[in-house]
Amino acid sequence: MPAFEPLIQPPSAKPLSTDDFDPKKHIDFSPPSKIYTMRDLHLPEDTGVSPVAVSEPFPLFTPETIHRMRAEVLSKDVWENCQYSSNLAQCQLRGFAPKFAPFVYDTWKNPETLAIVSRIAGIDLVTEMDFEIGHINISVKSQKQEEKELRAFAEKTSTKAGEGISGCPWEDNKPVVDWHTDSYPFVCVTMLSDCTNMIGGETALRTGNGEILKVRGPQMGCAVVLQGRYIEHQALPALGTSERITMVTSFRPRCPYLRDDTVLTTVRPVSNLSELYFQFSEYRLEILEERIRTQLRLLRETTRSGKKIDTRKLKRFLKEQESFLAHMNNEMIEDVKMGEIDDSHLLTSGRAD
């Protein structure tokens, strides 16, 4: 596995507070300048669980919050116990909250943080499961690599404005994360690196008509909300910075009666399967429990009021729960090859360009 840790910029020299997460102190939110809908991306509005596709970057956390997060997620315990790699991404840190990152955990579980993400997503959301709180994607370069790429970029002066990274000498560089769809309905991607001099680093989205939309990368402390389960996307490489570290937190609808399209395709090979399957089973069975309790209450109320049971409606409910359980069972595969993610998560035929 590549040695990433020594190249990462050290935490702030200033002593960090140990206070608990406080939204008044640690959140610095301003609404995004634009929110793209699924229709804007030429996708059917009912494709996902919300008409919202993706937001432009928006300020979310204070500098102190980001430094606290970095101190936790880049700790020795996390590097030694939570590091994964795959053919989609060379270095990821996963499954560290709350054990090794209690501040990160409290940040994303806080009702005000959830309310902000939900407002932008256009639907009431909760964190997917604890294992997916604060997933980290890491890309680092040596100073020599950084200088070489910047020189190559400067030489490409004939490239027309707005072309972005396409046509540049470094376009063949591997993306931070290759083309994929997320396993979970929504994600909030937060930047943990200083991107003041960064060139590139956008998120590329494949639209319904096959075109590519690039959403600019967020600055440190800023975030992007994306309905990534239903949109193919990739994190593009960046110039002008020695590191690009993003925190990806996943979300699902709070309402147990809405559909849950969660899959485990892109996360099984980069997870502690015992923990992942437990948390996946736990919340799915809680959803099923709530649905069954509600259905039982309705059946009792109908009978006590002297009305007839709507058999067709009841059988439809039971069929839906059968499908719910079957999907859950199919996602928990016993034999998983760690680090290898196939193309089944892609929406387009074959591997994306």
C-alpha positions as a Markdown table, in Angstrom:
| # | Residue | x | y | z |
|---|---|---|---|---|
| 1 | Met | 0.0 | 0.0 | 0.0 |
| 2 | Pro | 1.4 | 3.5 | -0.9 |
| 3 | Ala | 2.9 | 5.5 | 1.9 |
| 4 | Phe | 0.7 | 8.6 | 2.1 |
| 5 | Glu | 1.0 | 9.7 | 5.7 |
| 6 | Pro | 4.4 | 11.4 | 5.6 |
| 7 | Leu | 3.5 | 13.7 | 2.7 |
| 8 | Ile | 0.3 | 15.1 | 4.4 |
| 9 | Gln | 0.6 | 18.5 | 5.9 |
| 10 | Pro | 0.8 | 18.4 | 9.7 |
| 11 | Pro | -2.1 | 19.7 | 11.8 |
| 12 | Ser | -2.2 | 23.3 | 12.9 |
| 13 | Ala | 0.6 | 24.2 | 15.3 |
| 14 | Lys | -2.0 | 26.1 | 17.4 |
| 15 | Pro | -3.3 | 24.0 | 20.3 |
| 16 | Leu | -6.7 | 22.6 | 19.5 |
| 17 | Ser | -9.7 | 22.9 | 21.7 |
| 18 | Thr | -11.1 | 19.8 | 23.3 |
| 19 | Asp | -14.6 | 21.2 | 23.6 |
| 20 | Asp | -17.6 | 19.1 | 22.5 |
| 21 | Phe | -19.2 | 19.9 | 19.1 |
| 22 | Asp | -21.2 | 23.1 | 19.4 |
| 23 | Pro | -23.1 | 24.2 | 16.2 |
| 24 | Lys | -22.9 | 27.9 | 17.3 |
| 25 | Lys | -19.1 | 27.6 | 17.5 |
| 26 | His | -18.2 | 25.0 | 14.9 |
| 27 | Ile | -20.7 | 25.6 | 12.0 |
| 28 | Asp | -20.2 | 28.5 | 9.6 |
| 29 | Phe | -23.0 | 27.9 | 7.1 |
| 30 | Ser | -24.0 | 29.9 | 4.0 |
| 31 | Pro | -26.4 | 28.5 | 1.4 |
| 32 | Pro | -25.0 | 27.3 | -1.9 |
| 33 | Ser | -25.1 | 29.8 | -4.8 |
| 34 | Lys | -26.9 | 27.1 | -6.9 |
| 35 | Ile | -28.6 | 23.8 | -6.5 |
| 36 | Tyr | -28.9 | 21.6 | -9.7 |
| 37 | Thr | -31.9 | 19.4 | -10.0 |
| 38 | Met | -32.1 | 16.0 | -11.7 |
| 39 | Arg | -33.9 | 17.7 | -14.5 |
| 40 | Asp | -30.9 | 20.1 | -15.0 |
| 41 | Leu | -28.8 | 17.0 | -15.5 |
| 42 | His | -31.3 | 15.6 | -18.0 |
| 43 | Leu | -32.3 | 12.8 | -15.6 |
| 44 | Pro | -36.0 | 11.9 | -14.7 |
| 45 | Glu | -37.1 | 13.7 | -11.6 |
| 46 | Asp | -38.2 | 10.4 | -10.0 |
| 47 | Thr | -34.9 | 8.7 | -10.5 |
| 48 | Gly | -33.8 | 9.2 | -6.9 |
| 49 | Val | -35.4 | 10.0 | -3.6 |
| 50 | Ser | -35.3 | 13.8 | -4.2 |
| 51 | Pro | -35.5 | 16.1 | -7.2 |
| 52 | Val | -32.1 | 17.6 | -6.1 |
| 53 | Ala | -29.0 | 16.4 | -7.9 |
| 54 | Val | -26.0 | 18.4 | -6.6 |
| 55 | Ser | -25.2 | 21.7 | -5.0 |
| 56 | Glu | -22.4 | 24.2 | -5.7 |
| 57 | Pro | -19.8 | 24.3 | -2.9 |
| 58 | Phe | -21.0 | 26.2 | 0.2 |
| 59 | Pro | -19.3 | 27.2 | 3.5 |
| 60 | Leu | -20.2 | 24.7 | 6.3 |
| 61 | Phe | -17.6 | 24.5 | 9.0 |
| 62 | Thr | -15.2 | 26.9 | 10.8 |
| 63 | Pro | -11.4 | 26.5 | 10.4 |
| 64 | Glu | -11.2 | 25.2 | 14.0 |
| 65 | Thr | -13.7 | 22.4 | 13.1 |
| 66 | Ile | -11.6 | 21.3 | 10.1 |
| 67 | His | -8.4 | 21.3 | 12.2 |
| 68 | Arg | -10.2 | 19.2 | 14.8 |
| 69 | Met | -11.4 | 16.8 | 12.2 |
| 70 | Arg | -8.0 | 16.5 | 10.6 |
| 71 | Ala | -6.4 | 15.7 | 14.0 |
| 72 | Glu | -8.8 | 12.9 | 14.5 |
| 73 | Val | -9.0 | 11.3 | 11.1 |
| 74 | Leu | -5.2 | 11.5 | 10.4 |
| 75 | Ser | -4.3 | 10.1 | 13.8 |
| 76 | Lys | -2.0 | 7.1 | 14.2 |
| 77 | Asp | -4.8 | 4.9 | 15.4 |
| 78 | Val | -6.9 | 5.6 | 12.2 |
| 79 | Trp | -3.9 | 5.0 | 9.9 |
| 80 | Glu | -3.1 | 1.7 | 11.5 |
| 81 | Asn | -6.6 | 0.4 | 11.8 |
| 82 | Cys | -8.9 | 2.0 | 9.2 |
| 83 | Gln | -6.9 | 2.3 | 5.9 |
| 84 | Tyr | -8.2 | 0.7 | 2.7 |
| 85 | Ser | -7.4 | 0.9 | -1.0 |
| 86 | Ser | -9.1 | -0.3 | -4.2 |
| 87 | Asn | -9.1 | 0.0 | -7.9 |
| 88 | Leu | -11.4 | 3.0 | -7.5 |
| 89 | Ala | -9.3 | 4.9 | -5.0 |
| 90 | Gln | -5.7 | 4.4 | -3.8 |
| 91 | Cys | -6.1 | 5.5 | -0.2 |
| 92 | Gln | -9.2 | 5.7 | 1.9 |
| 93 | Leu | -9.8 | 5.9 | 5.7 |
| 94 | Arg | -13.1 | 4.3 | 6.8 |
| 95 | Gly | -15.0 | 3.1 | 9.9 |
| 96 | Phe | -13.2 | 5.2 | 12.5 |
| 97 | Ala | -16.1 | 6.9 | 14.1 |
| 98 | Pro | -17.0 | 7.1 | 16.9 |
| 99 | Lys | -14.1 | 5.0 | 18.4 |
| 100 | Phe | -11.2 | 7.1 | 17.0 |
| 101 | Ala | -13.1 | 10.2 | 15.9 |
| 102 | Pro | -15.7 | 11.2 | 18.5 |
| 103 | Phe | -15.7 | 14.9 | 17.4 |
| 104 | Val | -16.3 | 13.9 | 13.8 |
| 105 | Tyr | -19.1 | 11.6 | 14.9 |
| 106 | Asp | -20.8 | 14.3 | 17.0 |
| 107 | Thr | -20.5 | 16.8 | 14.2 |
| 108 | Trp | -22.5 | 14.7 | 11.7 |
| 109 | Lys | -25.0 | 13.4 | 14.2 |
| 110 | Asn | -25.9 | 16.9 | 15.4 |
| 111 | Pro | -29.5 | 17.9 | 14.5 |
| 112 | Glu | -28.3 | 21.3 | 13.1 |
| 113 | Thr | -25.8 | 19.6 | 10.8 |
| 114 | Leu | -28.5 | 17.2 | 9.6 |
| 115 | Ala | -30.9 | 20.0 | 9.1 |
| 116 | Ile | -28.5 | 21.9 | 6.8 |
| 117 | Val | -27.7 | 18.8 | 4.7 |
| 118 | Ser | -31.4 | 17.9 | 4.5 |
| 119 | Arg | -32.4 | 21.4 | 3.5 |
| 120 | Ile | -30.0 | 21.4 | 0.6 |
| 121 | Ala | -30.9 | 17.8 | -0.4 |
| 122 | Gly | -34.6 | 18.6 | -0.4 |
| 123 | Ile | -35.5 | 15.7 | 1.8 |
| 124 | Asp | -35.2 | 14.9 | 5.6 |
| 125 | Leu | -32.0 | 12.8 | 5.9 |
| 126 | Val | -30.1 | 10.9 | 8.6 |
| 127 | Thr | -26.6 | 9.5 | 8.5 |
| 128 | Glu | -26.5 | 6.1 | 6.6 |
| 129 | Met | -24.7 | 4.2 | 9.4 |
| 130 | Asp | -21.9 | 4.9 | 11.7 |
| 131 | Phe | -19.3 | 3.1 | 9.6 |
| 132 | Glu | -19.9 | 5.6 | 6.8 |
| 133 | Ile | -19.5 | 8.8 | 8.9 |
| 134 | Gly | -16.5 | 10.8 | 7.7 |
| 135 | His | -15.1 | 8.4 | 5.1 |
| 136 | Ile | -11.8 | 9.9 | 3.9 |
| 137 | Asn | -10.4 | 10.1 | 0.3 |
| 138 | Ile | -6.7 | 11.0 | 0.1 |
| 139 | Ser | -4.5 | 12.1 | -2.8 |
| 140 | Val | -1.0 | 13.4 | -2.1 |
| 141 | Lys | 2.0 | 14.4 | -4.2 |
| 142 | Ser | 5.6 | 15.2 | -3.5 |
| 143 | Gln | 6.8 | 18.8 | -4.0 |
| 144 | Lys | 8.7 | 17.6 | -7.1 |
| 145 | Gln | 5.6 | 16.1 | -8.6 |
| 146 | Glu | 3.6 | 19.2 | -7.9 |
| 147 | Glu | 6.2 | 21.5 | -9.5 |
| 148 | Lys | 6.4 | 19.3 | -12.6 |
| 149 | Glu | 2.6 | 19.3 | -13.1 |
| 150 | Leu | 2.5 | 23.1 | -12.6 |
| 151 | Arg | 5.2 | 23.6 | -15.3 |
| 152 | Ala | 3.3 | 21.4 | -17.7 |
| 153 | Phe | 0.1 | 23.3 | -17.0 |
| 154 | Ala | 1.8 | 26.6 | -17.6 |
| 155 | Glu | 3.1 | 25.4 | -21.0 |
| 156 | Lys | -0.5 | 24.6 | -22.1 |
| 157 | Thr | -1.3 | 28.3 | -22.7 |
| 158 | Ser | -3.1 | 27.6 | -26.0 |
| 159 | Thr | -5.8 | 25.6 | -24.2 |
| 160 | Lys | -9.0 | 27.5 | -24.6 |
| 161 | Ala | -10.7 | 29.1 | -21.6 |
| 162 | Gly | -13.2 | 26.9 | -19.8 |
| 163 | Glu | -11.7 | 23.6 | -21.1 |
| 164 | Gly | -10.8 | 22.7 | -17.6 |
| 165 | Ile | -8.4 | 19.8 | -17.2 |
| 166 | Ser | -9.4 | 18.3 | -20.6 |
| 167 | Gly | -6.5 | 18.5 | -23.1 |
| 168 | Cys | -3.9 | 19.3 | -20.5 |
| 169 | Pro | -0.6 | 17.4 | -20.3 |
| 170 | Trp | -1.7 | 15.8 | -17.0 |
| 171 | Glu | -5.1 | 14.7 | -18.2 |
| 172 | Asp | -4.1 | 11.0 | -18.0 |
| 173 | Asn | -3.4 | 11.3 | -14.3 |
| 174 | Lys | -5.5 | 9.0 | -12.3 |
| 175 | Pro | -8.6 | 10.6 | -10.7 |
| 176 | Val | -8.7 | 10.7 | -6.9 |
| 177 | Val | -11.8 | 8.4 | -7.2 |
| 178 | Asp | -12.7 | 6.9 | -10.6 |
| 179 | Trp | -16.1 | 6.8 | -12.2 |
| 180 | His | -18.7 | 5.3 | -9.9 |
| 181 | Thr | -22.1 | 5.7 | -8.3 |
| 182 | Asp | -22.3 | 5.8 | -4.6 |
| 183 | Ser | -23.8 | 2.9 | -2.5 |
| 184 | Tyr | -26.0 | 5.4 | -0.6 |
| 185 | Pro | -28.6 | 7.9 | -1.7 |
| 186 | Phe | -26.9 | 11.2 | -0.6 |
| 187 | Val | -23.4 | 12.2 | 0.3 |
| 188 | Cys | -22.0 | 15.4 | 1.8 |
| 189 | Val | -18.4 | 16.0 | 0.6 |
| 190 | Thr | -16.3 | 18.3 | 2.8 |
| 191 | Met | -12.9 | 19.6 | 1.9 |
| 192 | Leu | -10.2 | 19.2 | 4.6 |
| 193 | Ser | -7.3 | 20.6 | 2.6 |
| 194 | Asp | -6.1 | 24.1 | 1.8 |
| 195 | Cys | -7.1 | 24.5 | -1.8 |
| 196 | Thr | -6.1 | 28.2 | -2.2 |
| 197 | Asn | -3.8 | 27.5 | -5.2 |
| 198 | Met | -5.6 | 24.4 | -6.5 |
| 199 | Ile | -6.2 | 24.1 | -10.2 |
| 200 | Gly | -8.8 | 21.4 | -11.2 |
| 201 | Gly | -10.1 | 19.1 | -8.5 |
| 202 | Glu | -13.7 | 19.3 | -9.7 |
| 203 | Thr | -16.3 | 16.6 | -9.3 |
| 204 | Ala | -17.3 | 15.4 | -12.8 |
| 205 | Leu | -21.0 | 14.3 | -13.2 |
| 206 | Arg | -22.3 | 12.3 | -16.2 |
| 207 | Thr | -25.6 | 13.7 | -17.2 |
| 208 | Gly | -28.6 | 11.9 | -18.7 |
| 209 | Asn | -27.6 | 12.9 | -22.2 |
| 210 | Gly | -24.1 | 11.7 | -21.9 |
| 211 | Glu | -22.4 | 15.1 | -21.4 |
| 212 | Ile | -20.1 | 15.8 | -18.5 |
| 213 | Leu | -20.9 | 18.6 | -15.9 |
| 214 | Lys | -18.1 | 19.7 | -13.7 |
| 215 | Val | -18.9 | 21.1 | -10.3 |
| 216 | Arg | -16.0 | 23.1 | -8.9 |
| 217 | Gly | -14.2 | 21.7 | -5.9 |
| 218 | Pro | -14.9 | 23.2 | -2.5 |
| 219 | Gln | -12.4 | 25.2 | -0.4 |
| 220 | Met | -11.3 | 24.1 | 3.0 |
| 221 | Gly | -14.4 | 24.0 | 5.3 |
| 222 | Cys | -16.8 | 24.0 | 2.4 |
| 223 | Ala | -18.9 | 21.2 | 1.2 |
| 224 | Val | -21.0 | 19.8 | -1.7 |
| 225 | Val | -24.2 | 17.8 | -1.3 |
| 226 | Leu | -24.7 | 15.1 | -4.1 |
| 227 | Gln | -27.4 | 12.5 | -4.7 |
| 228 | Gly | -24.6 | 10.2 | -5.7 |
| 229 | Arg | -26.5 | 6.9 | -5.7 |
| 230 | Tyr | -28.2 | 7.8 | -9.0 |
| 231 | Ile | -25.5 | 9.9 | -10.7 |
| 232 | Glu | -22.2 | 8.6 | -12.1 |
| 233 | His | -19.4 | 10.9 | -11.0 |
| 234 | Gln | -15.6 | 11.0 | -10.3 |
| 235 | Ala | -13.2 | 13.2 | -8.3 |
| 236 | Leu | -10.8 | 14.8 | -10.8 |
| 237 | Pro | -7.1 | 15.3 | -10.1 |
| 238 | Ala | -5.9 | 18.7 | -8.9 |
| 239 | Leu | -2.7 | 20.8 | -9.4 |
| 240 | Gly | -1.2 | 23.4 | -7.2 |
| 241 | Thr | -1.6 | 21.5 | -3.9 |
| 242 | Ser | 0.4 | 18.7 | -2.4 |
| 243 | Glu | -2.7 | 17.0 | -0.8 |
| 244 | Arg | -6.4 | 16.7 | -1.5 |
| 245 | Ile | -8.3 | 15.2 | 1.5 |
| 246 | Thr | -12.0 | 15.1 | 1.4 |
| 247 | Met | -14.5 | 13.8 | 4.0 |
| 248 | Val | -17.5 | 12.0 | 2.6 |
| 249 | Thr | -20.5 | 11.3 | 4.9 |
| 250 | Ser | -23.4 | 9.3 | 3.5 |
| 251 | Phe | -27.1 | 9.8 | 4.2 |
| 252 | Arg | -30.4 | 8.1 | 3.6 |
| 253 | Pro | -34.1 | 9.3 | 4.0 |
| 254 | Arg | -35.2 | 9.5 | 7.6 |
| 255 | Cys | -38.7 | 8.3 | 6.8 |
| 256 | Pro | -38.9 | 4.5 | 7.1 |
| 257 | Tyr | -41.7 | 4.4 | 4.5 |
| 258 | Leu | -39.7 | 5.9 | 1.7 |
| 259 | Arg | -37.7 | 3.5 | -0.5 |
| 260 | Asp | -34.2 | 2.7 | 0.5 |
| 261 | Asp | -32.0 | 2.0 | -2.5 |
| 262 | Thr | -28.8 | 1.4 | -0.5 |
| 263 | Val | -26.4 | -1.1 | -2.0 |
| 264 | Leu | -23.0 | -2.3 | -0.8 |
| 265 | Thr | -21.4 | -2.7 | -4.2 |
| 266 | Thr | -18.6 | -0.1 | -3.8 |
| 267 | Val | -18.1 | -0.4 | -0.1 |
| 268 | Arg | -17.9 | -4.2 | 0.6 |
| 269 | Pro | -14.3 | -4.5 | -0.7 |
| 270 | Val | -13.1 | -1.6 | 1.5 |
| 271 | Ser | -14.8 | -2.4 | 4.7 |
| 272 | Asn | -14.8 | -4.5 | 7.9 |
| 273 | Leu | -17.5 | -6.8 | 6.6 |
| 274 | Ser | -18.7 | -7.9 | 10.1 |
| 275 | Glu | -19.2 | -4.3 | 11.2 |
| 276 | Leu | -20.7 | -3.2 | 7.8 |
| 277 | Tyr | -23.2 | -6.1 | 7.6 |
| 278 | Phe | -24.2 | -5.6 | 11.3 |
| 279 | Gln | -24.9 | -1.9 | 10.8 |
| 280 | Phe | -26.6 | -2.5 | 7.4 |
| 281 | Ser | -28.8 | -5.2 | 9.0 |
| 282 | Glu | -29.6 | -3.2 | 12.1 |
| 283 | Tyr | -31.0 | -0.1 | 10.4 |
| 284 | Arg | -32.8 | -2.1 | 7.7 |
| 285 | Leu | -34.5 | -4.3 | 10.3 |
| 286 | Glu | -35.4 | -1.2 | 12.3 |
| 287 | Ile | -37.1 | 0.1 | 9.1 |
| 288 | Leu | -38.9 | -3.2 | 8.6 |
| 289 | Glu | -39.9 | -3.2 | 12.3 |
| 290 | Glu | -41.5 | 0.3 | 12.0 |
| 291 | Arg | -43.3 | -0.6 | 8.8 |
| 292 | Ile | -44.7 | -3.9 | 10.4 |
| 293 | Arg | -45.8 | -2.1 | 13.6 |
| 294 | Thr | -47.6 | 0.5 | 11.6 |
| 295 | Gln | -49.3 | -2.1 | 9.4 |
| 296 | Leu | -50.3 | -4.1 | 12.5 |
| 297 | Arg | -51.9 | -1.0 | 14.1 |
| 298 | Leu | -53.8 | -0.3 | 10.9 |
| 299 | Leu | -55.1 | -3.9 | 10.7 |
| 300 | Arg | -56.3 | -3.7 | 14.3 |
| 301 | Glu | -58.0 | -0.4 | 13.9 |
| 302 | Thr | -59.7 | -1.6 | 10.8 |
| 303 | Thr | -61.0 | -4.8 | 12.5 |
| 304 | Arg | -62.1 | -3.0 | 15.6 |
| 305 | Ser | -64.1 | -0.5 | 13.6 |
| 306 | Gly | -66.0 | -3.3 | 11.9 |
| 307 | Lys | -64.5 | -2.7 | 8.5 |
| 308 | Lys | -63.2 | -5.4 | 6.1 |
| 309 | Ile | -59.5 | -6.0 | 5.6 |
| 310 | Asp | -58.3 | -4.8 | 2.1 |
| 311 | Thr | -56.7 | -8.1 | 1.2 |
| 312 | Arg | -55.2 | -6.8 | -2.0 |
| 313 | Lys | -53.6 | -3.8 | -0.2 |
| 314 | Leu | -52.3 | -6.1 | 2.5 |
| 315 | Lys | -50.7 | -8.5 | 0.0 |
| 316 | Arg | -49.1 | -5.6 | -1.8 |
| 317 | Phe | -47.5 | -4.5 | 1.5 |
| 318 | Leu | -46.3 | -8.0 | 2.2 |
| 319 | Lys | -44.8 | -8.3 | -1.3 |
| 320 | Glu | -42.9 | -5.0 | -0.8 |
| 321 | Gln | -41.4 | -6.3 | 2.4 |
| 322 | Glu | -40.4 | -9.5 | 0.8 |
| 323 | Ser | -38.5 | -7.5 | -1.8 |
| 324 | Phe | -37.0 | -5.4 | 0.9 |
| 325 | Leu | -35.7 | -8.5 | 2.7 |
| 326 | Ala | -34.5 | -10.1 | -0.5 |
| 327 | His | -32.5 | -7.0 | -1.5 |
| 328 | Met | -31.0 | -6.9 | 1.9 |
| 329 | Asn | -30.0 | -10.6 | 1.8 |
| 330 | Asn | -28.5 | -10.2 | -1.7 |
| 331 | Glu | -26.3 | -7.3 | -0.6 |
| 332 | Met | -24.6 | -9.3 | 2.1 |
| 333 | Ile | -22.1 | -11.5 | 0.1 |
| 334 | Glu | -20.0 | -13.9 | 2.0 |
| 335 | Asp | -17.0 | -14.2 | -0.4 |
| 336 | Val | -15.7 | -10.7 | -1.1 |
| 337 | Lys | -12.3 | -10.0 | -2.7 |
| 338 | Met | -11.0 | -7.0 | -0.8 |
| 339 | Gly | -9.9 | -4.0 | -2.8 |
| 340 | Glu | -11.6 | -5.1 | -6.1 |
| 341 | Ile | -14.8 | -3.3 | -7.1 |
| 342 | Asp | -16.5 | -4.4 | -10.3 |
| 343 | Asp | -18.4 | -2.2 | -12.8 |
| 344 | Ser | -21.9 | -3.3 | -11.7 |
| 345 | His | -22.4 | 0.1 | -9.9 |
| 346 | Leu | -22.1 | 2.0 | -13.2 |
| 347 | Leu | -25.3 | 3.2 | -14.8 |
| 348 | Thr | -23.9 | 3.4 | -18.4 |
| 349 | Ser | -23.0 | 0.2 | -20.3 |
| 350 | Gly | -19.4 | -0.8 | -19.8 |
| 351 | Arg | -16.8 | 1.2 | -18.0 |
| 352 | Ala | -17.1 | 4.9 | -18.1 |
| 353 | Asp | -14.5 | 6.9 | -20.1 |
